Amino acid sequence: MRIMDTKFVRGFIKMADDGFQQGWHEANGGNLSYRLTPNEAESIQNRLSDHDPWKPIGTSVPGLAGEYFLVTGSGKYFRNIIVDPEASLCIVEIDDKGENYRVRWGLVEGGRPTSELPAHLMNHEVKKRTTNDQHRVIYHAHTTNIIALTFVLPLEDKIFTRELWESATECPVLFPKGVGVVPWMVPGGRAIAVETSKRMEYHDVVIWAHHGMFCSGSTFDLTFGLMHAVEKSAEILLKVLAVRPDKLQTITVENFRDLAKDFHVTLSEEYLYEK
Ligand code: 13P
Ligand code: ZN
């Protein structure tokens, strides 16, 4: 099957362009990865090249041995993905130890997968295990309002989660496990990948202080929707803080408990503290 005609490539491109339209991908900002199903990987085997040598991932992901991923290229602009996907994206294969990758398709003008490949793969490894193989999408975006919030709220999971939940009623339903927060770190390496994937053990959303956000999900729609909802909640919160930092009223702990009951979600007590 022609790779450009597959449903997963078309879904990936649409999601990337949706993110660009939101203003989350200035220059080469952000990256996206998708773990192919065994059937998807099988359906494109005769379209893959095996000329690219194996290269070290820079971390170890034994839980992903033999998996295939569609990922954005390092330094490539989200803006250009819809125009020239074969130059902006690639499909990589992971070796049988989870130590090396090789490019099997894409990046026709050269390049390498995103510099955040260690973070993407370590998050995928955690989510494959903790979601019983359901999560396949990891998305990193430079979401303006969440970044702004990391300058004004303490960098604590408890505070970010509660403030984001209070800012839009849908939030506790969409991310009942709250958000994790990573303090500022140098991007692109193993260290930030380790800190992010630790938080992905529990959360589907991890914020990078003064940088952006990572979201995990089972489909392109659910993962994009999650990023969109968190970012919109941050926008509302910033507007409230700008106009009246001492909120006149808000969604109360009691309200959260009623919501959890009717929407059949479990909200951790950790976030339902009295202020
Ligand atoms: P890449 O261009 O290597 O994907 O890096 C962009 C980015 O957002 C780094 O955090
Ligand atoms: Zn980034």
mmCIF file of C-alpha atoms and ligand atoms in Angstrom:
data_model
loop_
_atom_site.group_PDB
_atom_site.id
_atom_site.type_symbol
_atom_site.label_atom_id
_atom_site.label_comp_id
_atom_site.label_asym_id
_atom_site.label_seq_id
_atom_site.Cartn_x
_atom_site.Cartn_y
_atom_site.Cartn_z
ATOM 1 C CA MET A 1 0.000 0.000 0.000
ATOM 2 C CA ARG A 2 1.272 3.510 -0.824
ATOM 3 C CA ILE A 3 2.404 5.038 2.464
ATOM 4 C CA MET A 4 0.909 8.453 1.670
ATOM 5 C CA ASP A 5 -2.510 6.796 1.183
ATOM 6 C CA THR A 6 -2.657 5.106 4.579
ATOM 7 C CA LYS A 7 -5.209 6.298 7.099
ATOM 8 C CA PHE A 8 -2.592 6.756 9.827
ATOM 9 C CA VAL A 9 -0.404 9.013 7.668
ATOM 10 C CA ARG A 10 -3.406 11.116 6.650
ATOM 11 C CA GLY A 11 -4.566 11.374 10.274
ATOM 12 C CA PHE A 12 -1.058 12.333 11.400
ATOM 13 C CA ILE A 13 -0.782 15.091 8.778
ATOM 14 C CA LYS A 14 -4.207 16.506 9.664
ATOM 15 C CA MET A 15 -3.355 16.580 13.368
ATOM 16 C CA ALA A 16 0.000 18.288 12.722
ATOM 17 C CA ASP A 17 -1.691 20.924 10.577
ATOM 18 C CA ASP A 18 -4.430 21.459 13.167
ATOM 19 C CA GLY A 19 -1.663 22.149 15.721
ATOM 20 C CA PHE A 20 0.053 24.587 13.380
ATOM 21 C CA GLN A 21 -3.253 26.428 12.787
ATOM 22 C CA GLN A 22 -3.594 26.823 16.569
ATOM 23 C CA GLY A 23 -0.271 28.694 16.697
ATOM 24 C CA TRP A 24 1.524 26.018 18.725
ATOM 25 C CA HIS A 25 4.353 25.376 16.257
ATOM 26 C CA GLU A 26 6.494 28.425 15.561
ATOM 27 C CA ALA A 27 9.592 27.604 13.473
ATOM 28 C CA ASN A 28 10.454 23.935 14.173
ATOM 29 C CA GLY A 29 8.712 23.967 17.557
ATOM 30 C CA GLY A 30 6.957 20.762 18.637
ATOM 31 C CA ASN A 31 7.033 17.149 17.472
ATOM 32 C CA LEU A 32 4.600 14.272 16.999
ATOM 33 C CA SER A 33 4.932 10.489 16.987
ATOM 34 C CA TYR A 34 2.582 7.594 16.259
ATOM 35 C CA ARG A 35 3.163 3.887 17.069
ATOM 36 C CA LEU A 36 1.964 1.788 14.109
ATOM 37 C CA THR A 37 -0.237 -1.247 14.712
ATOM 38 C CA PRO A 38 1.209 -4.611 13.546
ATOM 39 C CA ASN A 39 -1.271 -4.595 10.632
ATOM 40 C CA GLU A 40 -0.256 -1.076 9.580
ATOM 41 C CA ALA A 41 3.433 -2.002 9.716
ATOM 42 C CA GLU A 42 2.743 -5.171 7.701
ATOM 43 C CA SER A 43 0.705 -3.308 5.049
ATOM 44 C CA ILE A 44 3.633 -1.008 4.113
ATOM 45 C CA GLN A 45 6.556 -3.476 4.305
ATOM 46 C CA ASN A 46 7.159 -3.504 0.545
ATOM 47 C CA ARG A 47 7.373 0.328 0.516
ATOM 48 C CA LEU A 48 10.146 0.553 3.143
ATOM 49 C CA SER A 49 13.832 0.993 2.407
ATOM 50 C CA ASP A 50 16.613 -0.716 4.353
ATOM 51 C CA HIS A 51 19.504 1.542 3.328
ATOM 52 C CA ASP A 52 19.668 3.612 6.511
ATOM 53 C CA PRO A 53 22.086 2.275 9.142
ATOM 54 C CA TRP A 54 21.060 1.614 12.742
ATOM 55 C CA LYS A 55 21.785 4.562 15.066
ATOM 56 C CA PRO A 56 21.645 4.807 18.853
ATOM 57 C CA ILE A 57 18.403 6.204 20.278
ATOM 58 C CA GLY A 58 20.306 7.682 23.214
ATOM 59 C CA THR A 59 18.216 5.765 25.723
ATOM 60 C CA SER A 60 16.921 2.266 26.189
ATOM 61 C CA VAL A 61 13.321 1.241 25.384
ATOM 62 C CA PRO A 62 13.256 -2.590 25.427
ATOM 63 C CA GLY A 63 9.450 -2.518 25.668
ATOM 64 C CA LEU A 64 9.363 -1.104 22.123
ATOM 65 C CA ALA A 65 11.636 -3.676 20.444
ATOM 66 C CA GLY A 66 10.608 -4.219 16.823
ATOM 67 C CA GLU A 67 7.986 -1.426 16.829
ATOM 68 C CA TYR A 68 7.536 1.094 13.993
ATOM 69 C CA PHE A 69 6.861 4.813 14.529
ATOM 70 C CA LEU A 70 5.837 7.676 12.275
ATOM 71 C CA VAL A 71 7.622 10.781 13.633
ATOM 72 C CA THR A 72 8.355 14.377 12.689
ATOM 73 C CA GLY A 73 11.885 15.255 11.606
ATOM 74 C CA SER A 74 14.239 17.391 13.666
ATOM 75 C CA GLY A 75 14.322 21.013 12.545
ATOM 76 C CA LYS A 76 11.323 20.490 10.255
ATOM 77 C CA TYR A 77 8.479 22.990 10.387
ATOM 78 C CA PHE A 78 4.941 21.785 11.224
ATOM 79 C CA ARG A 79 3.872 24.468 8.737
ATOM 80 C CA ASN A 80 5.422 22.436 5.923
ATOM 81 C CA ILE A 81 4.136 18.974 6.866
ATOM 82 C CA ILE A 82 0.914 19.296 4.872
ATOM 83 C CA VAL A 83 2.853 20.689 1.873
ATOM 84 C CA ASP A 84 5.686 18.129 1.804
ATOM 85 C CA PRO A 85 5.096 15.237 4.228
ATOM 86 C CA GLU A 86 7.792 13.013 2.701
ATOM 87 C CA ALA A 87 10.474 15.617 3.479
ATOM 88 C CA SER A 88 9.132 16.466 6.950
ATOM 89 C CA LEU A 89 8.275 13.035 8.390
ATOM 90 C CA CYS A 90 9.835 9.603 8.678
ATOM 91 C CA ILE A 91 9.005 6.059 9.698
ATOM 92 C CA VAL A 92 11.572 4.553 12.056
ATOM 93 C CA GLU A 93 12.022 0.963 13.166
ATOM 94 C CA ILE A 94 13.330 0.055 16.637
ATOM 95 C CA ASP A 95 15.840 -2.808 16.903
ATOM 96 C CA ASP A 96 15.304 -6.015 18.871
ATOM 97 C CA LYS A 97 16.953 -4.594 22.009
ATOM 98 C CA GLY A 98 15.269 -1.183 22.031
ATOM 99 C CA GLU A 99 18.659 0.555 21.795
ATOM 100 C CA ASN A 100 18.837 1.659 18.128
ATOM 101 C CA TYR A 101 16.564 3.000 15.406
ATOM 102 C CA ARG A 102 16.792 3.222 11.635
ATOM 103 C CA VAL A 103 14.834 5.335 9.160
ATOM 104 C CA ARG A 104 12.786 3.139 6.814
ATOM 105 C CA TRP A 105 10.819 5.866 4.947
ATOM 106 C CA GLY A 106 10.647 9.659 4.531
ATOM 107 C CA LEU A 107 13.067 12.551 5.165
ATOM 108 C CA VAL A 108 13.688 12.510 1.409
ATOM 109 C CA GLU A 109 15.804 15.659 1.608
ATOM 110 C CA GLY A 110 17.846 14.280 4.516
ATOM 111 C CA GLY A 111 17.734 14.861 8.256
ATOM 112 C CA ARG A 112 16.960 12.814 11.327
ATOM 113 C CA PRO A 113 13.969 12.185 13.594
ATOM 114 C CA THR A 114 13.033 14.784 16.194
ATOM 115 C CA SER A 115 15.621 15.638 18.842
ATOM 116 C CA GLU A 116 12.932 14.675 21.368
ATOM 117 C CA LEU A 117 12.938 11.056 20.130
ATOM 118 C CA PRO A 118 14.155 9.815 23.564
ATOM 119 C CA ALA A 119 11.197 11.556 25.295
ATOM 120 C CA HIS A 120 8.702 10.295 22.710
ATOM 121 C CA LEU A 121 9.932 6.704 22.882
ATOM 122 C CA MET A 122 10.222 6.592 26.677
ATOM 123 C CA ASN A 123 6.665 7.971 26.936
ATOM 124 C CA HIS A 124 5.443 5.402 24.386
ATOM 125 C CA GLU A 125 7.107 2.616 26.335
ATOM 126 C CA VAL A 126 5.347 3.676 29.558
ATOM 127 C CA LYS A 127 1.970 4.133 27.873
ATOM 128 C CA LYS A 128 2.130 0.851 25.927
ATOM 129 C CA ARG A 129 2.556 -0.912 29.268
ATOM 130 C CA THR A 130 0.146 1.128 31.422
ATOM 131 C CA THR A 131 -2.722 1.385 28.894
ATOM 132 C CA ASN A 132 -2.664 -2.249 27.791
ATOM 133 C CA ASP A 133 -1.313 -1.296 24.339
ATOM 134 C CA GLN A 134 -4.024 1.356 23.761
ATOM 135 C CA HIS A 135 -2.070 4.632 23.598
ATOM 136 C CA ARG A 136 -0.293 5.193 20.272
ATOM 137 C CA VAL A 137 0.108 8.976 19.984
ATOM 138 C CA ILE A 138 2.609 11.224 21.796
ATOM 139 C CA TYR A 139 2.362 14.952 20.998
ATOM 140 C CA HIS A 140 4.656 17.787 22.042
ATOM 141 C CA ALA A 141 3.502 21.364 21.360
ATOM 142 C CA HIS A 142 4.602 24.859 22.357
ATOM 143 C CA THR A 143 1.219 25.892 23.726
ATOM 144 C CA THR A 144 1.311 29.622 24.458
ATOM 145 C CA ASN A 145 -0.989 29.860 27.470
ATOM 146 C CA ILE A 146 0.370 26.836 29.328
ATOM 147 C CA ILE A 147 3.882 28.217 28.841
ATOM 148 C CA ALA A 148 2.751 31.596 30.224
ATOM 149 C CA LEU A 149 1.185 29.885 33.267
ATOM 150 C CA THR A 150 4.535 28.277 34.159
ATOM 151 C CA PHE A 151 5.812 31.782 34.992
ATOM 152 C CA VAL A 152 3.023 32.593 37.428
ATOM 153 C CA LEU A 153 1.925 29.372 39.159
ATOM 154 C CA PRO A 154 4.141 27.278 41.468
ATOM 155 C CA LEU A 155 5.504 24.338 39.436
ATOM 156 C CA GLU A 156 3.521 21.705 41.352
ATOM 157 C CA ASP A 157 1.256 18.996 39.912
ATOM 158 C CA LYS A 158 -1.363 19.653 42.606
ATOM 159 C CA ILE A 159 -1.644 23.365 41.876
ATOM 160 C CA PHE A 160 -1.601 23.136 38.073
ATOM 161 C CA THR A 161 -4.172 20.330 38.085
ATOM 162 C CA ARG A 162 -6.594 22.069 40.411
ATOM 163 C CA GLU A 163 -6.319 25.461 38.690
ATOM 164 C CA LEU A 164 -6.819 23.906 35.225
ATOM 165 C CA TRP A 165 -9.752 21.792 36.451
ATOM 166 C CA GLU A 166 -11.415 24.897 37.908
ATOM 167 C CA SER A 167 -11.036 26.866 34.689
ATOM 168 C CA ALA A 168 -13.264 24.714 32.448
ATOM 169 C CA THR A 169 -15.897 22.191 33.520
ATOM 170 C CA GLU A 170 -14.851 19.562 30.961
ATOM 171 C CA CYS A 171 -11.273 19.417 32.284
ATOM 172 C CA PRO A 172 -11.656 16.955 35.196
ATOM 173 C CA VAL A 173 -13.569 14.647 32.832
ATOM 174 C CA LEU A 174 -10.916 14.860 30.085
ATOM 175 C CA PHE A 175 -7.899 14.515 32.384
ATOM 176 C CA PRO A 176 -9.129 13.009 35.664
ATOM 177 C CA LYS A 177 -5.563 12.005 36.544
ATOM 178 C CA GLY A 178 -4.404 15.615 36.440
ATOM 179 C CA VAL A 179 -1.220 16.984 34.938
ATOM 180 C CA GLY A 180 2.437 16.462 35.789
ATOM 181 C CA VAL A 181 4.901 19.349 35.779
ATOM 182 C CA VAL A 182 8.608 19.115 34.900
ATOM 183 C CA PRO A 183 10.762 22.068 36.033
ATOM 184 C CA TRP A 184 12.866 23.791 33.373
ATOM 185 C CA MET A 185 15.440 21.419 31.887
ATOM 186 C CA VAL A 186 17.623 21.347 28.777
ATOM 187 C CA PRO A 187 15.420 19.858 26.040
ATOM 188 C CA GLY A 188 16.377 17.100 23.644
ATOM 189 C CA GLY A 189 18.217 14.642 25.843
ATOM 190 C CA ARG A 190 17.724 11.584 27.992
ATOM 191 C CA ALA A 191 17.439 13.478 31.301
ATOM 192 C CA ILE A 192 14.251 15.380 30.370
ATOM 193 C CA ALA A 193 12.913 12.194 28.770
ATOM 194 C CA VAL A 194 13.348 10.305 32.052
ATOM 195 C CA GLU A 195 11.576 13.029 34.064
ATOM 196 C CA THR A 196 8.711 13.196 31.547
ATOM 197 C CA SER A 197 8.168 9.456 31.277
ATOM 198 C CA LYS A 198 8.147 9.134 35.097
ATOM 199 C CA ARG A 199 5.146 11.472 35.176
ATOM 200 C CA MET A 200 3.522 9.651 32.230
ATOM 201 C CA GLU A 201 3.255 6.570 34.469
ATOM 202 C CA TYR A 202 0.237 8.310 35.993
ATOM 203 C CA HIS A 203 -0.695 11.380 33.916
ATOM 204 C CA ASP A 204 -1.627 11.746 30.224
ATOM 205 C CA VAL A 205 -0.472 15.384 30.270
ATOM 206 C CA VAL A 206 2.999 16.588 31.239
ATOM 207 C CA ILE A 207 3.951 20.272 31.224
ATOM 208 C CA TRP A 208 7.525 21.437 30.581
ATOM 209 C CA ALA A 209 8.140 24.716 32.414
ATOM 210 C CA HIS A 210 8.772 27.675 30.082
ATOM 211 C CA HIS A 211 8.685 25.316 27.080
ATOM 212 C CA GLY A 212 5.421 23.500 26.324
ATOM 213 C CA MET A 213 3.443 20.343 26.870
ATOM 214 C CA PHE A 214 3.362 16.595 26.124
ATOM 215 C CA CYS A 215 0.076 14.702 25.719
ATOM 216 C CA SER A 216 -0.549 10.992 25.236
ATOM 217 C CA GLY A 217 -3.618 9.293 23.778
ATOM 218 C CA SER A 218 -4.999 6.345 21.870
ATOM 219 C CA THR A 219 -6.060 8.264 18.730
ATOM 220 C CA PHE A 220 -5.091 11.477 16.938
ATOM 221 C CA ASP A 221 -8.457 13.037 17.827
ATOM 222 C CA LEU A 222 -8.285 12.196 21.533
ATOM 223 C CA THR A 223 -4.677 13.363 21.871
ATOM 224 C CA PHE A 224 -5.249 16.599 19.975
ATOM 225 C CA GLY A 225 -8.480 17.200 21.908
ATOM 226 C CA LEU A 226 -6.650 16.756 25.194
ATOM 227 C CA MET A 227 -3.907 19.240 24.242
ATOM 228 C CA HIS A 228 -6.570 21.686 23.018
ATOM 229 C CA ALA A 229 -8.649 21.421 26.203
ATOM 230 C CA VAL A 230 -5.677 21.907 28.552
ATOM 231 C CA GLU A 231 -4.424 24.864 26.537
ATOM 232 C CA LYS A 232 -7.874 26.501 26.401
ATOM 233 C CA SER A 233 -8.279 26.085 30.145
ATOM 234 C CA ALA A 234 -4.903 27.812 30.621
ATOM 235 C CA GLU A 235 -6.108 30.669 28.417
ATOM 236 C CA ILE A 236 -9.233 31.130 30.533
ATOM 237 C CA LEU A 237 -7.199 31.000 33.734
ATOM 238 C CA LEU A 238 -4.746 33.638 32.503
ATOM 239 C CA LYS A 239 -7.641 35.937 31.592
ATOM 240 C CA VAL A 240 -9.177 35.474 35.033
ATOM 241 C CA LEU A 241 -5.830 36.067 36.765
ATOM 242 C CA ALA A 242 -5.293 39.218 34.695
ATOM 243 C CA VAL A 243 -8.692 40.683 35.524
ATOM 244 C CA ARG A 244 -9.316 39.456 39.055
ATOM 245 C CA PRO A 245 -6.647 37.248 40.687
ATOM 246 C CA ASP A 246 -8.934 36.676 43.705
ATOM 247 C CA LYS A 247 -11.677 34.781 41.829
ATOM 248 C CA LEU A 248 -15.146 35.882 42.947
ATOM 249 C CA GLN A 249 -16.458 32.318 42.491
ATOM 250 C CA THR A 250 -15.249 29.037 41.038
ATOM 251 C CA ILE A 251 -16.060 25.329 40.677
ATOM 252 C CA THR A 252 -16.001 24.001 44.243
ATOM 253 C CA VAL A 253 -14.773 20.711 45.696
ATOM 254 C CA GLU A 254 -18.433 19.771 46.153
ATOM 255 C CA ASN A 255 -19.097 20.561 42.482
ATOM 256 C CA PHE A 256 -16.163 18.314 41.462
ATOM 257 C CA ARG A 257 -17.570 15.438 43.515
ATOM 258 C CA ASP A 258 -21.011 15.818 41.860
ATOM 259 C CA LEU A 259 -19.385 15.951 38.417
ATOM 260 C CA ALA A 260 -17.299 12.833 39.117
ATOM 261 C CA LYS A 261 -20.412 10.909 40.149
ATOM 262 C CA ASP A 262 -22.506 11.844 37.100
ATOM 263 C CA PHE A 263 -19.672 11.454 34.576
ATOM 264 C CA HIS A 264 -18.351 8.241 36.144
ATOM 265 C CA VAL A 265 -14.784 9.448 36.621
ATOM 266 C CA THR A 266 -12.552 8.994 39.638
ATOM 267 C CA LEU A 267 -10.902 12.203 40.789
ATOM 268 C CA SER A 268 -7.920 11.738 43.059
ATOM 269 C CA GLU A 269 -8.412 13.189 46.562
ATOM 270 C CA GLU A 270 -4.934 14.651 46.190
ATOM 271 C CA TYR A 271 -6.430 17.396 44.004
ATOM 272 C CA LEU A 272 -9.619 18.025 46.018
ATOM 273 C CA TYR A 273 -7.894 19.895 48.821
ATOM 274 C CA GLU A 274 -9.498 22.762 50.727
ATOM 275 C CA LYS A 275 -7.927 26.095 49.784
HETATM 276 P P1 13P B 1 12.843 19.157 16.839
HETATM 277 O O1 13P B 1 12.828 20.105 15.659
HETATM 278 O O2 13P B 1 14.161 18.435 16.966
HETATM 279 O O3 13P B 1 11.655 18.243 16.810
HETATM 280 O O4 13P B 1 12.753 20.043 18.171
HETATM 281 C C1 13P B 1 11.683 20.907 18.379
HETATM 282 C C2 13P B 1 11.297 21.039 19.810
HETATM 283 O O5 13P B 1 10.208 21.455 20.116
HETATM 284 C C3 13P B 1 12.282 20.643 20.870
HETATM 285 O O6 13P B 1 11.684 20.593 22.131
HETATM 286 ZN ZN ZN B 2 9.831 21.811 22.242
#
